Amino acid sequence: MSRARVILHLVALLAPLVAASAWCLLVYRSNAAGAWGVVAVVGGLAALSAQVAALLRWRALDRRARAGQGAWLAGIGMAAITHALFGVLLDAALVLSLGGWREAAGTGRPSDLLLQSLFFFVMSIMPVGLVTFPATALFATWIAALRRKELGHAVA
């Protein structure tokens, strides 16, 4: 496995946990000890989402590296997939914790689950996405350059 891909997945694991920790410490300033449960759930789901996004977008990132193009668009795609999947996974965790979709959905209609997922997606974008979308685009550009260097060394 390439070094660039290992770094991509390592950052996709750690960055969401750091972001969740920072956010929870800001929100739970007066009860920092109680924030760690939220960090575990939110950070864990965010890290899982970021790992899936990295898996899904690696081929596009690698293709751009091979072509010598910038990978900022692949990074935006990774951030979008991460936040959308986070909304779905957080909703699924809510449904499971409340004992089923009828208890978790406002009116008991399945369409409410879609609205809840959309709500969690939008809420993850508002405070955190303002930083993570451009940061992920820059990071993907750096990973593509690192991958390009690896490919250059592999040819030589």
Tab-separated table of C-alpha atoms in Angstrom:
chain	number	residue	atom	x	y	z
A	1	MET	CA	0.000	0.000	0.000
A	2	SER	CA	1.269	3.436	-0.804
A	3	ARG	CA	2.485	5.818	1.867
A	4	ALA	CA	0.069	8.488	0.587
A	5	ARG	CA	-2.896	6.167	1.082
A	6	VAL	CA	-1.771	5.216	4.585
A	7	ILE	CA	-1.499	8.897	5.504
A	8	LEU	CA	-4.915	9.572	3.952
A	9	HIS	CA	-6.557	6.890	6.089
A	10	LEU	CA	-4.641	7.869	9.212
A	11	VAL	CA	-5.805	11.473	8.870
A	12	ALA	CA	-9.334	10.266	8.052
A	13	LEU	CA	-9.265	8.435	11.378
A	14	LEU	CA	-7.719	11.141	13.542
A	15	ALA	CA	-9.083	14.405	12.123
A	16	PRO	CA	-12.764	13.629	12.857
A	17	LEU	CA	-11.876	12.617	16.409
A	18	VAL	CA	-9.948	15.852	16.908
A	19	ALA	CA	-12.801	17.898	15.399
A	20	ALA	CA	-15.386	16.141	17.591
A	21	SER	CA	-13.218	16.660	20.676
A	22	ALA	CA	-12.726	20.360	19.962
A	23	TRP	CA	-16.422	20.880	19.237
A	24	CYS	CA	-17.545	19.013	22.361
A	25	LEU	CA	-15.064	20.852	24.559
A	26	LEU	CA	-16.490	24.141	23.273
A	27	VAL	CA	-20.105	23.045	23.749
A	28	TYR	CA	-19.575	21.240	27.059
A	29	ARG	CA	-17.148	23.712	28.656
A	30	SER	CA	-18.766	23.409	32.067
A	31	ASN	CA	-19.004	19.598	31.889
A	32	ALA	CA	-15.885	18.495	30.030
A	33	ALA	CA	-15.945	15.075	31.697
A	34	GLY	CA	-19.431	14.432	30.316
A	35	ALA	CA	-18.366	15.368	26.805
A	36	TRP	CA	-16.264	12.249	26.254
A	37	GLY	CA	-19.304	10.038	25.663
A	38	VAL	CA	-20.471	12.431	22.971
A	39	VAL	CA	-16.956	12.548	21.510
A	40	ALA	CA	-16.889	8.747	21.350
A	41	VAL	CA	-20.205	8.510	19.490
A	42	VAL	CA	-19.919	11.578	17.256
A	43	GLY	CA	-16.172	11.202	16.649
A	44	GLY	CA	-16.467	7.483	16.014
A	45	LEU	CA	-19.264	7.925	13.479
A	46	ALA	CA	-17.406	10.819	11.845
A	47	ALA	CA	-14.202	8.742	11.621
A	48	LEU	CA	-16.122	5.841	10.085
A	49	SER	CA	-17.696	8.246	7.578
A	50	ALA	CA	-14.305	9.725	6.699
A	51	GLN	CA	-12.804	6.258	6.203
A	52	VAL	CA	-15.589	5.300	3.801
A	53	ALA	CA	-15.162	8.592	1.933
A	54	ALA	CA	-11.410	8.011	1.664
A	55	LEU	CA	-12.043	4.518	0.299
A	56	LEU	CA	-14.584	5.777	-2.220
A	57	ARG	CA	-12.499	8.716	-3.451
A	58	TRP	CA	-9.020	7.130	-3.471
A	59	ARG	CA	-9.268	6.062	-7.112
A	60	ALA	CA	-10.193	9.596	-8.190
A	61	LEU	CA	-7.363	11.019	-6.107
A	62	ASP	CA	-4.895	8.495	-7.514
A	63	ARG	CA	-6.106	9.162	-11.067
A	64	ARG	CA	-5.551	12.899	-10.612
A	65	ALA	CA	-2.088	12.259	-9.184
A	66	ARG	CA	-1.169	10.090	-12.170
A	67	ALA	CA	-2.459	12.769	-14.564
A	68	GLY	CA	-0.552	15.506	-12.739
A	69	GLN	CA	-3.763	17.383	-11.928
A	70	GLY	CA	-4.856	19.034	-8.714
A	71	ALA	CA	-7.053	16.957	-6.457
A	72	TRP	CA	-9.059	19.664	-4.720
A	73	LEU	CA	-12.268	18.403	-6.340
A	74	ALA	CA	-11.642	14.888	-4.996
A	75	GLY	CA	-11.151	16.488	-1.578
A	76	ILE	CA	-14.458	18.353	-1.808
A	77	GLY	CA	-16.067	15.035	-2.767
A	78	MET	CA	-14.496	13.351	0.258
A	79	ALA	CA	-15.790	16.073	2.562
A	80	ALA	CA	-19.299	15.898	1.058
A	81	ILE	CA	-19.445	12.111	1.345
A	82	THR	CA	-18.129	12.268	4.900
A	83	HIS	CA	-20.745	14.773	6.062
A	84	ALA	CA	-23.644	13.096	4.217
A	85	LEU	CA	-22.730	9.654	5.536
A	86	PHE	CA	-22.280	11.100	9.013
A	87	GLY	CA	-25.875	12.372	8.900
A	88	VAL	CA	-27.156	8.931	7.939
A	89	LEU	CA	-25.019	7.089	10.514
A	90	LEU	CA	-25.926	9.480	13.336
A	91	ASP	CA	-29.603	9.013	12.489
A	92	ALA	CA	-29.131	5.234	12.459
A	93	ALA	CA	-27.451	5.428	15.875
A	94	LEU	CA	-30.369	7.484	17.171
A	95	VAL	CA	-32.867	4.964	15.810
A	96	LEU	CA	-30.987	2.069	17.382
A	97	SER	CA	-30.621	3.815	20.732
A	98	LEU	CA	-34.346	4.632	20.899
A	99	GLY	CA	-35.494	1.142	20.028
A	100	GLY	CA	-36.567	1.410	16.414
A	101	TRP	CA	-37.550	3.841	13.705
A	102	ARG	CA	-41.125	4.363	14.942
A	103	GLU	CA	-39.837	5.712	18.241
A	104	ALA	CA	-37.049	7.753	16.648
A	105	ALA	CA	-39.066	9.395	13.862
A	106	GLY	CA	-41.211	12.352	14.859
A	107	THR	CA	-44.510	11.099	13.404
A	108	GLY	CA	-43.489	7.491	12.894
A	109	ARG	CA	-43.295	7.887	9.110
A	110	PRO	CA	-40.199	6.546	7.340
A	111	SER	CA	-39.816	9.870	5.523
A	112	ASP	CA	-39.055	11.478	8.868
A	113	LEU	CA	-35.848	9.440	9.009
A	114	LEU	CA	-34.728	11.068	5.778
A	115	LEU	CA	-35.453	14.495	7.247
A	116	GLN	CA	-33.530	13.630	10.404
A	117	SER	CA	-30.541	12.451	8.362
A	118	LEU	CA	-30.704	15.643	6.324
A	119	PHE	CA	-30.870	17.683	9.544
A	120	PHE	CA	-27.765	15.951	10.955
A	121	PHE	CA	-25.970	16.452	7.626
A	122	VAL	CA	-26.752	20.176	7.577
A	123	MET	CA	-25.831	20.587	11.241
A	124	SER	CA	-22.482	18.896	10.632
A	125	ILE	CA	-21.775	21.231	7.737
A	126	MET	CA	-22.680	24.478	9.454
A	127	PRO	CA	-20.104	24.729	12.234
A	128	VAL	CA	-17.528	22.155	11.204
A	129	GLY	CA	-17.928	21.991	7.430
A	130	LEU	CA	-16.852	25.598	7.053
A	131	VAL	CA	-13.408	24.379	8.052
A	132	THR	CA	-13.398	20.777	6.852
A	133	PHE	CA	-14.451	21.325	3.223
A	134	PRO	CA	-11.537	23.634	2.334
A	135	ALA	CA	-9.161	21.742	4.645
A	136	THR	CA	-10.036	18.430	2.979
A	137	ALA	CA	-9.552	19.977	-0.466
A	138	LEU	CA	-6.093	21.234	0.528
A	139	PHE	CA	-5.240	17.928	2.164
A	140	ALA	CA	-6.298	15.970	-0.942
A	141	THR	CA	-4.095	18.218	-3.071
A	142	TRP	CA	-1.158	17.466	-0.773
A	143	ILE	CA	-1.901	13.710	-0.825
A	144	ALA	CA	-2.079	13.765	-4.647
A	145	ALA	CA	1.313	15.514	-4.775
A	146	LEU	CA	2.742	12.925	-2.381
A	147	ARG	CA	1.266	10.144	-4.519
A	148	ARG	CA	2.699	11.772	-7.649
A	149	LYS	CA	6.140	11.722	-5.986
A	150	GLU	CA	5.682	8.057	-5.082
A	151	LEU	CA	4.787	7.191	-8.655
A	152	GLY	CA	7.805	9.121	-9.887
A	153	HIS	CA	10.060	7.178	-7.559
A	154	ALA	CA	8.457	3.887	-8.575
A	155	VAL	CA	9.206	4.595	-12.263
A	156	ALA	CA	12.826	5.601	-11.677
